GROMACS .gro file of C-alpha atoms in nm:
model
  268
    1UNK     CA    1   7.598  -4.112   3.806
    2UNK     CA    2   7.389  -4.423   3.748
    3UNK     CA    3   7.010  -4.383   3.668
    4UNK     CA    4   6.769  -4.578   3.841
    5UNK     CA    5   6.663  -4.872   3.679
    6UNK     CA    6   6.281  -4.895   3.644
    7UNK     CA    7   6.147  -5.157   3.819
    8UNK     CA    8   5.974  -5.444   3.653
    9UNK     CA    9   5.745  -5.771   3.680
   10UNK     CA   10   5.819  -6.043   3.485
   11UNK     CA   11   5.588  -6.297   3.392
   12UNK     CA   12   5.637  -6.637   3.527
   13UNK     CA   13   5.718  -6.812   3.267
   14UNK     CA   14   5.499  -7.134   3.292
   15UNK     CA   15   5.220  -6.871   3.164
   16UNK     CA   16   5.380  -6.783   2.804
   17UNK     CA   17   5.408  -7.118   2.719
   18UNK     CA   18   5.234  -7.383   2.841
   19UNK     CA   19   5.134  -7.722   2.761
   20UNK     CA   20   4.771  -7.700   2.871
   21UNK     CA   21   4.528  -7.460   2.886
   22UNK     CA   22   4.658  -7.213   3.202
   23UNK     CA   23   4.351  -7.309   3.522
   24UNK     CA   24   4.202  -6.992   3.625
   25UNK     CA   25   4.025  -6.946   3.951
   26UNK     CA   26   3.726  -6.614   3.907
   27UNK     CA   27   3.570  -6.590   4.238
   28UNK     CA   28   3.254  -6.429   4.201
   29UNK     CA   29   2.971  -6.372   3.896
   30UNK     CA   30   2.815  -5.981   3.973
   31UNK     CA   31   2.859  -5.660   3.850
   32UNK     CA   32   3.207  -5.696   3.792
   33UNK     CA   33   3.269  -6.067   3.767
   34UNK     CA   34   3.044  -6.139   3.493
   35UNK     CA   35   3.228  -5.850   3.304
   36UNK     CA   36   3.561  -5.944   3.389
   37UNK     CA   37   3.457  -6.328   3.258
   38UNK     CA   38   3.370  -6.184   2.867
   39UNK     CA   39   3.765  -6.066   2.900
   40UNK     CA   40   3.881  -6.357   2.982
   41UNK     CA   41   3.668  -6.486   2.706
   42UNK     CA   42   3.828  -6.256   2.482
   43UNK     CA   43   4.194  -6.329   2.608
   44UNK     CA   44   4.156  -6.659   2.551
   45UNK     CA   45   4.042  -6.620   2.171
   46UNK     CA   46   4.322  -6.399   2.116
   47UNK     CA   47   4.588  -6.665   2.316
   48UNK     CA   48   4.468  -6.966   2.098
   49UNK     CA   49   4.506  -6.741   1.791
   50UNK     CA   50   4.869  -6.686   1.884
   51UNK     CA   51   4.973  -7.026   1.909
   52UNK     CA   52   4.878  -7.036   2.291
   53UNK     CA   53   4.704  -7.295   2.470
   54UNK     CA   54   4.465  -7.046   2.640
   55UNK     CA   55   4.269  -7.072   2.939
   56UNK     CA   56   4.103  -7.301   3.128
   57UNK     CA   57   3.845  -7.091   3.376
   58UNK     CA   58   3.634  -7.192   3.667
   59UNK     CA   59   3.390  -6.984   3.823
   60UNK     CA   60   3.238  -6.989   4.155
   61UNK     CA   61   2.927  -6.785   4.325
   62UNK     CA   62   2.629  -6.918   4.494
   63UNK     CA   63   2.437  -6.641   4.418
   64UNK     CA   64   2.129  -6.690   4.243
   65UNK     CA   65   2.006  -6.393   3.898
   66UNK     CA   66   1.737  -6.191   4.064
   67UNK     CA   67   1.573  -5.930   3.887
   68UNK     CA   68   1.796  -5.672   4.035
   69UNK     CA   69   2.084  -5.775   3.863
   70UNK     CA   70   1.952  -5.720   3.526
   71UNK     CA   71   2.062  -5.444   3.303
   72UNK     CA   72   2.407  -5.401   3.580
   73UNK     CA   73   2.489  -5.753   3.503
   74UNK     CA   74   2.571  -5.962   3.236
   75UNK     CA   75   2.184  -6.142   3.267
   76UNK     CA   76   1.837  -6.138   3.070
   77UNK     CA   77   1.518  -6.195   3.249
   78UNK     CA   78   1.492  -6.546   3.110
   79UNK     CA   79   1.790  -6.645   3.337
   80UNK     CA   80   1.626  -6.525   3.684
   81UNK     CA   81   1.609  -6.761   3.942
   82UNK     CA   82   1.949  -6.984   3.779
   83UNK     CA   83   2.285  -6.959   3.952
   84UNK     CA   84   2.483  -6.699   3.794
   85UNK     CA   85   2.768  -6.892   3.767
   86UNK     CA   86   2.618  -7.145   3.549
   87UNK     CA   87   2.404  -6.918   3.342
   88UNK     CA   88   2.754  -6.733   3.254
   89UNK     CA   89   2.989  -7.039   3.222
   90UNK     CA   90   2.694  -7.228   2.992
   91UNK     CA   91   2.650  -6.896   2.754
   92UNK     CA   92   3.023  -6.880   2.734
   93UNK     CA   93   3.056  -7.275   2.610
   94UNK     CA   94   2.812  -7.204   2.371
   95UNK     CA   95   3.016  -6.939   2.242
   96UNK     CA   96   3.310  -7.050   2.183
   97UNK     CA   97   3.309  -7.421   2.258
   98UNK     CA   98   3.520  -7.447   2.570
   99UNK     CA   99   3.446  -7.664   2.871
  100UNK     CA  100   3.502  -7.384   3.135
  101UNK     CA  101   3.345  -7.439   3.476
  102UNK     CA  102   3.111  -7.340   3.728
  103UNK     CA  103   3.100  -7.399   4.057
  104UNK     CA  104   2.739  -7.320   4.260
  105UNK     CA  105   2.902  -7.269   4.618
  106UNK     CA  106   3.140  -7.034   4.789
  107UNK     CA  107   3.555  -7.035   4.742
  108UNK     CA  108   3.583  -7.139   5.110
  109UNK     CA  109   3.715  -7.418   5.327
  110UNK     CA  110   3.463  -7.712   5.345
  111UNK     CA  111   3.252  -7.802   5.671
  112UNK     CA  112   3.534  -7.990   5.775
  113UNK     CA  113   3.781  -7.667   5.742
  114UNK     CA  114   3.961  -7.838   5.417
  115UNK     CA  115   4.035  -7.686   5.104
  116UNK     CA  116   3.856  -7.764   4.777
  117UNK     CA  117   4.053  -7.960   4.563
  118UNK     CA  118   3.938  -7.711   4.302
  119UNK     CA  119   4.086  -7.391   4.461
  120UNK     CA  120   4.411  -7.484   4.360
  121UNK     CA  121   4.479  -7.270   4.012
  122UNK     CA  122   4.762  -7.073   3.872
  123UNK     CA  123   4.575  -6.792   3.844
  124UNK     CA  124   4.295  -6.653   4.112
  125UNK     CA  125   4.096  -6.337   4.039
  126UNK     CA  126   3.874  -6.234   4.301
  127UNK     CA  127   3.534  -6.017   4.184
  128UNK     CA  128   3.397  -5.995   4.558
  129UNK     CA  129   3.186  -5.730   4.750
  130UNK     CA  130   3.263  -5.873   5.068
  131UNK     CA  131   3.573  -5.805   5.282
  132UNK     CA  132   3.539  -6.156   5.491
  133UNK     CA  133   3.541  -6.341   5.158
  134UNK     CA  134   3.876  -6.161   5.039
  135UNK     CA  135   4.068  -6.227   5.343
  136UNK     CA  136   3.913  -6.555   5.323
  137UNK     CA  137   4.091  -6.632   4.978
  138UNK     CA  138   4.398  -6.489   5.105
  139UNK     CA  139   4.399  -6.701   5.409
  140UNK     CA  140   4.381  -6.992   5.129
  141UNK     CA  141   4.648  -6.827   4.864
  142UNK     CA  142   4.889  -6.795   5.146
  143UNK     CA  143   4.871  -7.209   5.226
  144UNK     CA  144   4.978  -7.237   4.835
  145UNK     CA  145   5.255  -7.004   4.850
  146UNK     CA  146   5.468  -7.321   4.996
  147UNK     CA  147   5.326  -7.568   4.731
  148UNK     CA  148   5.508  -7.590   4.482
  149UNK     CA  149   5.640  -7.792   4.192
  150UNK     CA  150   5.305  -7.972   4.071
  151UNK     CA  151   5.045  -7.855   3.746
  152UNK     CA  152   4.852  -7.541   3.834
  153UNK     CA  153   5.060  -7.433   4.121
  154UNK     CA  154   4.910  -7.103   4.231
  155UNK     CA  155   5.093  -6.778   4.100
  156UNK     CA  156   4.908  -6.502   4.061
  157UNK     CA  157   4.620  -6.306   4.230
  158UNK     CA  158   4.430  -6.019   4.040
  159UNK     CA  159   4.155  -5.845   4.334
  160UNK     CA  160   3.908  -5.615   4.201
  161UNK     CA  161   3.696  -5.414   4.432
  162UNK     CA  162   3.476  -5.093   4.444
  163UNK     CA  163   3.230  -4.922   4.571
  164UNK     CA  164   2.988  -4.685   4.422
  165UNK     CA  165   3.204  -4.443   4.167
  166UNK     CA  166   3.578  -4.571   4.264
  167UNK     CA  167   3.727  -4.922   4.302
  168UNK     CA  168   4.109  -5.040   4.247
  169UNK     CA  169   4.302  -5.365   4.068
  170UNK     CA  170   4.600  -5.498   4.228
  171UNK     CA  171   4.784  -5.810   4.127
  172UNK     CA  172   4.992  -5.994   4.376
  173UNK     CA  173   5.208  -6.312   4.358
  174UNK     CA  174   5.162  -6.596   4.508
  175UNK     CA  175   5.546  -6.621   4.672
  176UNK     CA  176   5.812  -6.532   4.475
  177UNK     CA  177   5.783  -6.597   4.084
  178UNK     CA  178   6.149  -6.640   3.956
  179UNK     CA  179   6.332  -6.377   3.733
  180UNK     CA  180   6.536  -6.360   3.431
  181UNK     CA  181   6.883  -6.161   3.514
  182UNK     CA  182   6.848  -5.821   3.340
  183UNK     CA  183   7.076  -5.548   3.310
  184UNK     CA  184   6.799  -5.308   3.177
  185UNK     CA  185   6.573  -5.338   3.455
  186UNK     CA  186   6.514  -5.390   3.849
  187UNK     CA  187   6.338  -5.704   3.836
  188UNK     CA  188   6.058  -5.768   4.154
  189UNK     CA  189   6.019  -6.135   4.238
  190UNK     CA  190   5.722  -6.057   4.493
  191UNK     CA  191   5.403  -5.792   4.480
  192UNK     CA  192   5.227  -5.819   4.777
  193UNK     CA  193   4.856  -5.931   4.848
  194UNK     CA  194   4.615  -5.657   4.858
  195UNK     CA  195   4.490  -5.754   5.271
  196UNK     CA  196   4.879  -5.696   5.404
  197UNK     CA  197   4.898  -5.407   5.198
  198UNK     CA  198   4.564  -5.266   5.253
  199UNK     CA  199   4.454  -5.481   5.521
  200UNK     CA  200   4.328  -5.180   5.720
  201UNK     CA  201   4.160  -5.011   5.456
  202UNK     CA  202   3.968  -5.360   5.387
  203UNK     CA  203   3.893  -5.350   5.720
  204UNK     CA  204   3.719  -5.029   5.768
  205UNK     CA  205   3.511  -5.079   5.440
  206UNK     CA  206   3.356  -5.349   5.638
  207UNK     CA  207   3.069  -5.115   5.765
  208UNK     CA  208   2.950  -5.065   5.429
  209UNK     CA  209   2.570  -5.185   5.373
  210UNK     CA  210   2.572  -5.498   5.142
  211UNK     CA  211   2.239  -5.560   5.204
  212UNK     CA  212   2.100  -5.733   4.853
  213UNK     CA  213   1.909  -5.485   4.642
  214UNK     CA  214   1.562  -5.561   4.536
  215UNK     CA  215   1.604  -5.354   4.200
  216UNK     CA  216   1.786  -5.214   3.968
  217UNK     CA  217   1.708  -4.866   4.045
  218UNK     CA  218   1.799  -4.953   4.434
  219UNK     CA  219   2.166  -5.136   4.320
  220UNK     CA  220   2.236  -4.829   4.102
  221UNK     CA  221   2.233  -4.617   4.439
  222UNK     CA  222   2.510  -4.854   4.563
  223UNK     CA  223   2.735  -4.919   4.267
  224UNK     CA  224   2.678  -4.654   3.941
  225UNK     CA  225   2.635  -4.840   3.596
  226UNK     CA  226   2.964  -4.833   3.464
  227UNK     CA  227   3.216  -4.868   3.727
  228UNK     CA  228   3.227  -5.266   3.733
  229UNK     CA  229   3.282  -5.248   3.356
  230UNK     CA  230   3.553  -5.016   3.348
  231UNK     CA  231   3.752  -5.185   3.604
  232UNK     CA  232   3.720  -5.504   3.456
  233UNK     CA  233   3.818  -5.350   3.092
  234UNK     CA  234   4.124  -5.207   3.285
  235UNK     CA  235   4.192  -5.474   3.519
  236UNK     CA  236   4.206  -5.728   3.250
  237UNK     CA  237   4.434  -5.552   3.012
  238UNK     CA  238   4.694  -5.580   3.282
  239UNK     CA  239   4.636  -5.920   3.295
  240UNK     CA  240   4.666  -5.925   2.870
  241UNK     CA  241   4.990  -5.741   2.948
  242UNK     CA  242   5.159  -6.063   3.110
  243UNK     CA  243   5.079  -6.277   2.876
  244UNK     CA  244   5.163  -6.070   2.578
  245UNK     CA  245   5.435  -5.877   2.655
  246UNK     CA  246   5.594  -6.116   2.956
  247UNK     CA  247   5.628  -5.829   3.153
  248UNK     CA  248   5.455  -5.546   3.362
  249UNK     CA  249   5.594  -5.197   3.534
  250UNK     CA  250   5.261  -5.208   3.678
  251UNK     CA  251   5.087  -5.390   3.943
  252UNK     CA  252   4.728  -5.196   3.938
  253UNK     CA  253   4.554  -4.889   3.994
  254UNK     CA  254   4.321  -4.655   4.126
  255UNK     CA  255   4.017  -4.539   3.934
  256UNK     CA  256   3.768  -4.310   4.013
  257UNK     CA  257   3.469  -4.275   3.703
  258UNK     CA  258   3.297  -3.950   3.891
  259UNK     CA  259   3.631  -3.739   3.774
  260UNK     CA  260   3.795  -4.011   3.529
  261UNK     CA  261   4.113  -4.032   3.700
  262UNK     CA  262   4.329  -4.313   3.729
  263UNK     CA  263   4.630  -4.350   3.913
  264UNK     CA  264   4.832  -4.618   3.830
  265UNK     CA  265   5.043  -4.840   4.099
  266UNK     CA  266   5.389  -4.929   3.999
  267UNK     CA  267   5.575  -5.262   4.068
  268UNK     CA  268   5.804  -5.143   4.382
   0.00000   0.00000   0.00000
């Protein structure tokens, strides 16, 4: 009797070795966005020290650092009243000397219903609180999935979302990334995106309040301290799995900080 092969992502393979830095599209600068952009940070020092030409990030919220996003967020009180895109993407330059981007409006279709010219990256990862704005990007993702053949064509989508002590990861292709034949494993050209997979569930999370908080104390009622970090400590080593290993059996997870579980989600 033959066993059943364990199922497996591989990593496109314009990502392990490319000739520019690989264009990354991170779609919102809270909680868990301006977390999830010191990993990216720290992927991209450890890429470059491998011989790797590293990333090449982009990040976009309109959002302006109030007071209530101190001591959640990645801010100091000297920043309030900048965008929190550019007070992140400037401290991060300074850092490390990249020229990384920041972009102080909304990933959305224009006035004129067309698509940014900058939206276009091999790698999206959405950071958003808002259900509209998710299905928004996927509306735009799914116009990509026929693009192809050009620098930065979209591949991959990493969603992060929670809500007060729980939130999930989930990585989904844009179309189907092509496989290496393997005798070892079953390999999965296509993981689907989080709104046809959980569309519904997105959907009834909609009457959650997202009124803005006027201070810390308030946002902690709605999101606990360390939820945004530890998805975007988790969500990111995924991501770190691709690139370093060229493969994944997983596509996400679960997690819920009240009780510490996590339940992983394999590639299926």
């Amino acid at each position: 009797m033959n066993a059943e092969k364990t199922k497996v992502h591989f990593t496109d393979s314009y990502l392990l070795d490319p000739t520019n830095p690989i264009a990354v599209n991170l779609i919102g600068a809270g909680g868990t966005g301006s977390k999830v952009l010191t990993a990216l940070l720290e992927i991209n020092e450890s890429l470059t020290a491998l011989g790797h030409a590293g990333l090449s990030v982009r990040l976009w919220d309109d959002d302006i650092i109030t007071i209530a996003n101190l001591g959640r967020q990645r801010f100091f009180e000297s920043e309030t009243g900048l965008h929190k895109s550019v007070a992140l993407i400037n401290r991060v330059n300074r850092c490390i000397g990249t020229n990384w981007k920041a972009e102080t409006r909304k990933f959305e279709r224009d006035s004129f219903g067309m698509i940014p010219e900058e939206a276009q990256a091999t790698i999206t990862i959405t950071c958003v609180d808002n259900v509209k704005a998710r299905f928004g990007v996927a509306e735009i993702l799914s116009i990509f999935r026929n693009r192809k053949n050009y620098r930065d064509t979209p591949k991959y989508w990493l969603d992060f979302g929670n809500s007060r002590h729980t939130g999930q990861v989930l990585l989904s292709t844009i179309g189907e990334i092509k496989q290496p034949d393997t005798q070892k494993y079953e390999a999965v050209a296509s993981l689907p995106f989080v709104t046809e997979e959980f569309g519904e569930l997105l959907r009834q999370s909609e009457e959650q309040d997202d009124t803005p908080s006027c201070s810390l104390a308030e946002a902690l009622q709605k999101q606990d301290l360390f939820i945004n970090s530890s998805l975007a400590q988790m969500g990111c080593s995924l991501l770190w799995d691709l690139f370093r290993y060229g493969m994944t059996e997983y596509r996400g997870f679960f997690h819920n900080l009240k009780d510490y579980r996590t339940q992983p989600i394999k590639v299926g």
